[in-house]
């Protein structure tokens, strides 16, 4: 019987993946000692001898995890890169940074990169996936989605995912303005057909207004321009100018800090003062917001916790834990000087 035993048989007997058995046999430092001991006991019990050619192929694998980023213009994502690199190094893995542009298919990029670089795992940061479990079905290594949006009209995907509740945190930002006495609250939202992050944060905006009995006024909703990169100062500046020319309001909610910083310039050019004439609140909590004049009040995303959890989930998956987990972290309100 032992002569016919395959690596798949060993994996099934141990209740782990084939790749986990291979890592145990090849003394991979990335596997947990407990899992390794359990697998090697079974290997010894059945006198399993690995196929040398397959084993040699496995040994050629790199010890690298790729961070695939969609939306490098987003300074919030940029601020997370060092954290990912440090956490992966701490866990004994090399770090590969891979950027994809807005028009690229993230899933295809991940699948091709994993094959080309013989990766141990992938973390995808940013962007949107409608059906990630289907899109990434051909990805042969474990993966985690960090702040990867899904459509607001579909259930939360059953994959390893780390994020915030965009609608709830957006509600928090707008309720803060309402509690300060504002009723004419404008928003710089995502693009008009954004049913992911932009759509979720717009939903939170509307829910806060409705909860306070304030009618929704479409003139107060500004969508990011299609011809300008998303979540940038340029887009915030352009949309804020349009809003200021179109209607009156006492507060402006921007769904990212960078668009808020762009809006500052449009507000200044209109001869208005922050916060005396117009209050502004952003979203993300990037360090740059501390240095605007006045300092930007914002919703701060817990980036350190999200980075660590993303890497922890990936390590679990690499070590044979096939249970997908969705972790949602609360953001916090940073009160500074831009709201009165």
Short mmCIF file of C-alpha atoms in Angstrom, two decimals:
data_model
loop_
_atom_site.label_atom_id
_atom_site.label_comp_id
_atom_site.label_asym_id
_atom_site.label_seq_id
_atom_site.Cartn_x
_atom_site.Cartn_y
_atom_site.Cartn_z
CA UNK A 1 0.00 0.00 0.00
CA UNK A 2 2.79 2.45 0.92
CA UNK A 3 4.29 2.13 -2.59
CA UNK A 4 1.04 3.46 -4.08
CA UNK A 5 0.54 6.25 -1.54
CA UNK A 6 0.50 9.72 -3.12
CA UNK A 7 0.99 13.18 -1.68
CA UNK A 8 -2.76 13.70 -2.11
CA UNK A 9 -3.39 10.68 0.14
CA UNK A 10 -1.10 12.12 2.80
CA UNK A 11 -2.86 15.51 2.56
CA UNK A 12 -6.30 13.91 2.85
CA UNK A 13 -5.24 11.81 5.84
CA UNK A 14 -3.84 14.88 7.63
CA UNK A 15 -6.74 17.12 6.68
CA UNK A 16 -4.50 19.71 5.00
CA UNK A 17 -3.72 20.88 1.48
CA UNK A 18 -1.19 19.20 -0.82
CA UNK A 19 1.00 22.31 -0.69
CA UNK A 20 1.11 22.05 3.13
CA UNK A 21 2.38 18.45 2.92
CA UNK A 22 5.01 19.55 0.40
CA UNK A 23 6.15 22.38 2.69
CA UNK A 24 6.44 19.99 5.63
CA UNK A 25 8.52 17.51 3.63
CA UNK A 26 10.75 20.29 2.27
CA UNK A 27 11.32 21.79 5.75
CA UNK A 28 9.76 25.11 4.75
CA UNK A 29 10.21 27.66 7.58
CA UNK A 30 6.81 29.17 6.78
CA UNK A 31 4.84 26.17 8.07
CA UNK A 32 3.83 25.99 11.72
CA UNK A 33 5.84 23.47 13.80
CA UNK A 34 2.64 21.77 14.98
CA UNK A 35 1.35 21.20 11.44
CA UNK A 36 4.78 20.08 10.25
CA UNK A 37 5.08 17.53 13.07
CA UNK A 38 1.61 16.13 12.34
CA UNK A 39 2.34 15.72 8.62
CA UNK A 40 5.77 14.14 9.14
CA UNK A 41 4.33 11.61 11.59
CA UNK A 42 1.92 10.43 8.90
CA UNK A 43 4.71 10.39 6.29
CA UNK A 44 6.81 8.21 8.61
CA UNK A 45 3.90 5.96 9.54
CA UNK A 46 3.16 5.07 5.93
CA UNK A 47 6.79 5.14 4.80
CA UNK A 48 5.86 7.69 2.16
CA UNK A 49 8.68 8.53 -0.26
CA UNK A 50 8.12 11.75 -2.23
CA UNK A 51 8.57 11.80 -5.96
CA UNK A 52 11.99 13.36 -6.50
CA UNK A 53 11.13 15.29 -9.64
CA UNK A 54 8.05 16.83 -8.04
CA UNK A 55 10.00 17.55 -4.88
CA UNK A 56 12.77 19.29 -6.80
CA UNK A 57 10.18 21.40 -8.58
CA UNK A 58 8.66 22.43 -5.26
CA UNK A 59 12.06 23.35 -3.89
CA UNK A 60 12.40 25.85 -6.71
CA UNK A 61 9.52 27.87 -5.26
CA UNK A 62 10.47 31.28 -3.96
CA UNK A 63 9.75 32.31 -0.40
CA UNK A 64 7.98 35.42 -1.62
CA UNK A 65 4.61 37.02 -1.00
CA UNK A 66 3.38 39.60 -3.50
CA UNK A 67 1.46 42.73 -2.59
CA UNK A 68 -0.63 43.66 -5.61
CA UNK A 69 -1.82 47.26 -5.44
CA UNK A 70 -4.48 48.86 -7.58
CA UNK A 71 -4.59 52.62 -7.19
CA UNK A 72 -1.07 53.76 -6.30
CA UNK A 73 -2.26 57.39 -6.61
CA UNK A 74 -4.06 56.73 -3.33
CA UNK A 75 -1.70 58.02 -0.61
CA UNK A 76 -3.54 55.93 1.97
CA UNK A 77 -2.37 52.78 0.14
CA UNK A 78 1.15 54.19 -0.17
CA UNK A 79 1.25 54.67 3.60
CA UNK A 80 0.61 50.94 4.12
CA UNK A 81 3.48 49.59 2.00
CA UNK A 82 6.20 49.72 4.66
CA UNK A 83 3.87 48.03 7.13
CA UNK A 84 3.24 45.13 4.76
CA UNK A 85 6.93 44.75 4.00
CA UNK A 86 7.90 44.77 7.69
CA UNK A 87 5.20 42.28 8.69
CA UNK A 88 6.15 39.87 5.91
CA UNK A 89 9.85 40.10 6.75
CA UNK A 90 8.98 39.46 10.40
CA UNK A 91 7.23 36.27 9.32
CA UNK A 92 10.22 35.15 7.26
CA UNK A 93 8.95 36.05 3.79
CA UNK A 94 10.38 38.16 1.02
CA UNK A 95 8.23 41.03 -0.25
CA UNK A 96 7.34 41.71 -3.88
CA UNK A 97 5.47 44.91 -4.76
CA UNK A 98 3.39 44.77 -7.94
CA UNK A 99 1.34 47.69 -9.25
CA UNK A 100 -1.63 47.36 -11.60
CA UNK A 101 -3.39 50.28 -13.24
CA UNK A 102 -7.11 51.06 -13.12
CA UNK A 103 -7.84 49.36 -16.45
CA UNK A 104 -6.04 46.08 -15.66
CA UNK A 105 -7.77 42.92 -14.47
CA UNK A 106 -6.40 42.37 -10.95
CA UNK A 107 -7.34 38.67 -10.89
CA UNK A 108 -5.51 37.89 -14.13
CA UNK A 109 -2.49 39.88 -12.94
CA UNK A 110 -2.42 37.90 -9.68
CA UNK A 111 -2.72 34.52 -11.40
CA UNK A 112 0.03 35.31 -13.92
CA UNK A 113 2.35 36.77 -11.27
CA UNK A 114 1.94 33.76 -8.98
CA UNK A 115 2.97 31.42 -11.80
CA UNK A 116 5.83 33.58 -13.04
CA UNK A 117 7.39 34.28 -9.63
CA UNK A 118 6.40 30.95 -7.98
CA UNK A 119 4.87 32.88 -5.09
CA UNK A 120 3.88 31.52 -1.68
CA UNK A 121 0.93 33.89 -1.36
CA UNK A 122 -0.71 37.09 -2.53
CA UNK A 123 -2.23 40.11 -0.78
CA UNK A 124 -4.40 42.31 -2.99
CA UNK A 125 -4.72 45.91 -1.84
CA UNK A 126 -7.44 48.18 -3.22
CA UNK A 127 -9.57 48.00 -6.32
CA UNK A 128 -12.85 46.16 -6.72
CA UNK A 129 -13.88 42.58 -7.44
CA UNK A 130 -17.45 41.57 -8.17
CA UNK A 131 -16.98 37.85 -7.40
CA UNK A 132 -13.47 37.33 -6.00
CA UNK A 133 -13.90 33.62 -5.22
CA UNK A 134 -14.73 33.02 -8.90
CA UNK A 135 -12.30 35.58 -10.31
CA UNK A 136 -9.41 34.08 -8.32
CA UNK A 137 -10.41 30.43 -8.70
CA UNK A 138 -7.32 29.74 -10.84
CA UNK A 139 -4.95 31.40 -8.35
CA UNK A 140 -2.91 28.43 -7.09
CA UNK A 141 -1.63 30.09 -3.90
CA UNK A 142 -3.38 31.48 -0.80
CA UNK A 143 -4.56 35.08 -0.97
CA UNK A 144 -6.07 37.83 1.16
CA UNK A 145 -8.03 40.88 0.04
CA UNK A 146 -7.29 44.08 1.95
CA UNK A 147 -9.67 47.01 1.41
CA UNK A 148 -10.75 45.40 -1.87
CA UNK A 149 -14.28 46.57 -2.49
CA UNK A 150 -17.19 44.48 -3.70
CA UNK A 151 -20.49 45.65 -5.12
CA UNK A 152 -22.91 47.09 -2.57
CA UNK A 153 -25.59 44.94 -4.20
CA UNK A 154 -23.88 41.60 -3.52
CA UNK A 155 -23.16 39.76 -0.24
CA UNK A 156 -19.77 39.98 1.40
CA UNK A 157 -17.57 37.45 -0.45
CA UNK A 158 -16.62 34.28 1.44
CA UNK A 159 -12.85 34.77 1.10
CA UNK A 160 -10.09 36.03 3.39
CA UNK A 161 -10.89 39.73 3.56
CA UNK A 162 -9.85 42.67 5.76
CA UNK A 163 -11.71 45.98 5.52
CA UNK A 164 -13.82 48.60 7.24
CA UNK A 165 -17.59 49.05 6.96
CA UNK A 166 -17.55 51.96 4.50
CA UNK A 167 -21.25 52.78 4.82
CA UNK A 168 -21.18 52.80 8.61
CA UNK A 169 -18.02 54.92 8.85
CA UNK A 170 -19.42 57.36 6.30
CA UNK A 171 -22.60 57.62 8.37
CA UNK A 172 -20.38 58.48 11.34
CA UNK A 173 -18.70 61.34 9.46
CA UNK A 174 -21.96 62.92 8.30
CA UNK A 175 -23.69 62.49 11.66
CA UNK A 176 -20.78 64.37 13.22
CA UNK A 177 -21.50 67.31 10.89
CA UNK A 178 -25.21 67.13 11.64
CA UNK A 179 -24.50 67.11 15.37
CA UNK A 180 -22.50 70.31 14.82
CA UNK A 181 -25.66 71.92 13.44
CA UNK A 182 -25.09 71.53 9.69
CA UNK A 183 -28.03 70.76 7.42
CA UNK A 184 -26.73 71.77 3.98
CA UNK A 185 -24.01 69.14 3.66
CA UNK A 186 -22.37 68.51 0.28
CA UNK A 187 -20.41 65.38 -0.59
CA UNK A 188 -17.58 64.60 -2.99
CA UNK A 189 -18.42 60.95 -3.63
CA UNK A 190 -16.85 58.36 -5.93
CA UNK A 191 -17.59 58.15 -9.63
CA UNK A 192 -21.26 58.08 -10.53
CA UNK A 193 -21.29 54.35 -11.38
CA UNK A 194 -19.11 53.36 -8.43
CA UNK A 195 -21.14 50.72 -6.60
CA UNK A 196 -18.26 49.77 -4.33
CA UNK A 197 -16.38 52.14 -1.98
CA UNK A 198 -17.93 55.28 -3.46
CA UNK A 199 -21.39 53.75 -3.45
CA UNK A 200 -21.07 52.50 0.12
CA UNK A 201 -19.86 55.87 1.43
CA UNK A 202 -22.61 57.68 -0.47
CA UNK A 203 -25.13 55.28 1.08
CA UNK A 204 -23.82 56.17 4.55
CA UNK A 205 -24.13 59.89 3.73
CA UNK A 206 -27.75 59.50 2.66
CA UNK A 207 -28.64 57.33 5.65
CA UNK A 208 -27.27 59.92 8.08
CA UNK A 209 -29.30 62.70 6.44
CA UNK A 210 -32.46 60.61 6.34
CA UNK A 211 -32.00 59.65 10.00
CA UNK A 212 -31.91 63.35 10.90
CA UNK A 213 -34.96 64.16 8.77
CA UNK A 214 -32.89 66.16 6.24
CA UNK A 215 -34.07 65.75 2.61
CA UNK A 216 -31.59 64.40 0.05
CA UNK A 217 -30.66 67.17 -2.42
CA UNK A 218 -29.01 65.87 -5.58
CA UNK A 219 -27.38 69.26 -6.15
CA UNK A 220 -25.27 68.60 -3.07
CA UNK A 221 -23.85 65.34 -4.45
CA UNK A 222 -20.66 65.72 -6.47
CA UNK A 223 -19.22 62.68 -8.25
CA UNK A 224 -15.53 62.28 -9.00
CA UNK A 225 -14.66 63.10 -12.58
CA UNK A 226 -14.14 60.21 -15.01
CA UNK A 227 -11.26 61.98 -16.78
CA UNK A 228 -9.15 62.46 -13.62
CA UNK A 229 -7.58 59.71 -11.47
CA UNK A 230 -9.78 58.77 -8.51
CA UNK A 231 -9.13 59.88 -4.93
CA UNK A 232 -6.69 62.60 -5.95
CA UNK A 233 -6.32 66.28 -5.09
CA UNK A 234 -7.01 67.11 -8.74
CA UNK A 235 -10.37 65.36 -8.62
CA UNK A 236 -11.29 66.95 -5.29
CA UNK A 237 -10.40 70.41 -6.62
CA UNK A 238 -12.44 69.97 -9.82
CA UNK A 239 -15.56 68.58 -8.11
CA UNK A 240 -15.47 71.14 -5.27
CA UNK A 241 -15.38 73.95 -7.85
CA UNK A 242 -18.45 72.50 -9.56
CA UNK A 243 -20.32 72.18 -6.25
CA UNK A 244 -19.48 75.74 -5.18
CA UNK A 245 -20.74 77.10 -8.49
CA UNK A 246 -23.90 75.01 -8.37
CA UNK A 247 -25.33 75.49 -4.88
CA UNK A 248 -24.82 76.73 -1.33
CA UNK A 249 -23.80 74.58 1.62
CA UNK A 250 -22.19 74.97 5.03
CA UNK A 251 -20.24 71.71 5.18
CA UNK A 252 -18.42 69.48 2.72
CA UNK A 253 -17.80 65.77 3.27
CA UNK A 254 -15.07 64.27 1.07
CA UNK A 255 -14.81 60.48 0.90
CA UNK A 256 -11.00 60.68 0.92
CA UNK A 257 -8.49 63.03 2.52
CA UNK A 258 -6.75 63.70 -0.79
CA UNK A 259 -9.97 64.94 -2.41
CA UNK A 260 -10.54 67.09 0.69
CA UNK A 261 -7.10 68.67 0.29
CA UNK A 262 -7.93 69.42 -3.34
CA UNK A 263 -11.23 70.94 -2.21
CA UNK A 264 -9.32 73.28 0.13
CA UNK A 265 -7.84 75.04 -2.91
CA UNK A 266 -11.23 75.43 -4.63
CA UNK A 267 -12.73 76.83 -1.42
CA UNK A 268 -9.87 79.31 -1.03
CA UNK A 269 -10.20 80.44 -4.66
CA UNK A 270 -13.91 81.06 -4.04
CA UNK A 271 -12.93 83.52 -1.32
CA UNK A 272 -14.22 81.33 1.48
CA UNK A 273 -12.55 80.42 4.76
CA UNK A 274 -12.36 77.01 6.47
CA UNK A 275 -14.06 76.50 8.91
CA UNK A 276 -15.60 79.99 9.33
CA UNK A 277 -17.49 79.90 6.03
CA UNK A 278 -17.37 76.21 5.21
CA UNK A 279 -16.59 73.14 7.30
CA UNK A 280 -14.72 70.22 5.70
CA UNK A 281 -14.31 66.60 6.81
CA UNK A 282 -12.25 63.95 5.05
CA UNK A 283 -11.80 60.18 5.20
CA UNK A 284 -8.70 57.96 5.65
CA UNK A 285 -6.61 59.70 8.30
CA UNK A 286 -3.44 60.21 6.24
CA UNK A 287 -0.59 62.11 7.95
CA UNK A 288 -0.76 64.91 5.38
CA UNK A 289 -4.07 66.02 6.92
CA UNK A 290 -2.23 67.17 10.03
CA UNK A 291 -0.33 69.74 8.00
CA UNK A 292 -3.14 71.40 6.06
CA UNK A 293 -4.29 74.82 7.23
CA UNK A 294 -6.52 74.31 9.08
CA UNK A 295 -5.69 70.72 10.05
CA UNK A 296 -8.22 68.35 8.48
CA UNK A 297 -10.87 66.62 10.59
CA UNK A 298 -11.22 63.10 9.24
CA UNK A 299 -12.28 59.49 9.70
CA UNK A 300 -9.07 57.52 10.38
CA UNK A 301 -8.83 54.01 8.99
CA UNK A 302 -6.97 51.55 11.28
CA UNK A 303 -4.26 50.81 8.73
CA UNK A 304 -1.79 49.16 11.14
CA UNK A 305 -4.41 46.68 12.35
CA UNK A 306 -5.53 45.95 8.79
CA UNK A 307 -1.95 45.35 7.61
CA UNK A 308 -1.17 42.97 10.49
CA UNK A 309 -4.46 41.09 10.14
CA UNK A 310 -3.97 40.69 6.38
CA UNK A 311 -0.55 39.13 6.89
CA UNK A 312 -1.79 36.97 9.78
CA UNK A 313 -4.65 35.62 7.68
CA UNK A 314 -2.26 34.86 4.83
CA UNK A 315 0.13 33.03 7.17
CA UNK A 316 -2.77 30.90 8.43
CA UNK A 317 -3.77 30.07 4.86
CA UNK A 318 -0.20 29.24 3.83
CA UNK A 319 0.03 26.91 6.84
CA UNK A 320 -3.02 24.96 5.74
CA UNK A 321 -5.96 26.77 7.37
CA UNK A 322 -8.58 26.76 4.62
CA UNK A 323 -11.29 28.61 6.59
CA UNK A 324 -12.00 32.00 4.97
CA UNK A 325 -12.44 34.90 7.39
CA UNK A 326 -13.88 38.38 6.88
CA UNK A 327 -12.52 40.92 9.38
CA UNK A 328 -14.11 44.38 9.61
CA UNK A 329 -12.38 47.01 11.74
CA UNK A 330 -13.92 50.20 13.17
CA UNK A 331 -12.45 53.54 12.11
CA UNK A 332 -12.13 56.52 14.45
CA UNK A 333 -13.04 60.19 14.24
CA UNK A 334 -10.04 62.54 14.36
CA UNK A 335 -11.30 65.95 15.40
CA UNK A 336 -8.99 68.70 14.21
CA UNK A 337 -9.68 72.27 13.09
CA UNK A 338 -11.65 72.12 9.83
CA UNK A 339 -15.16 71.76 11.28
CA UNK A 340 -17.12 74.30 13.32
#
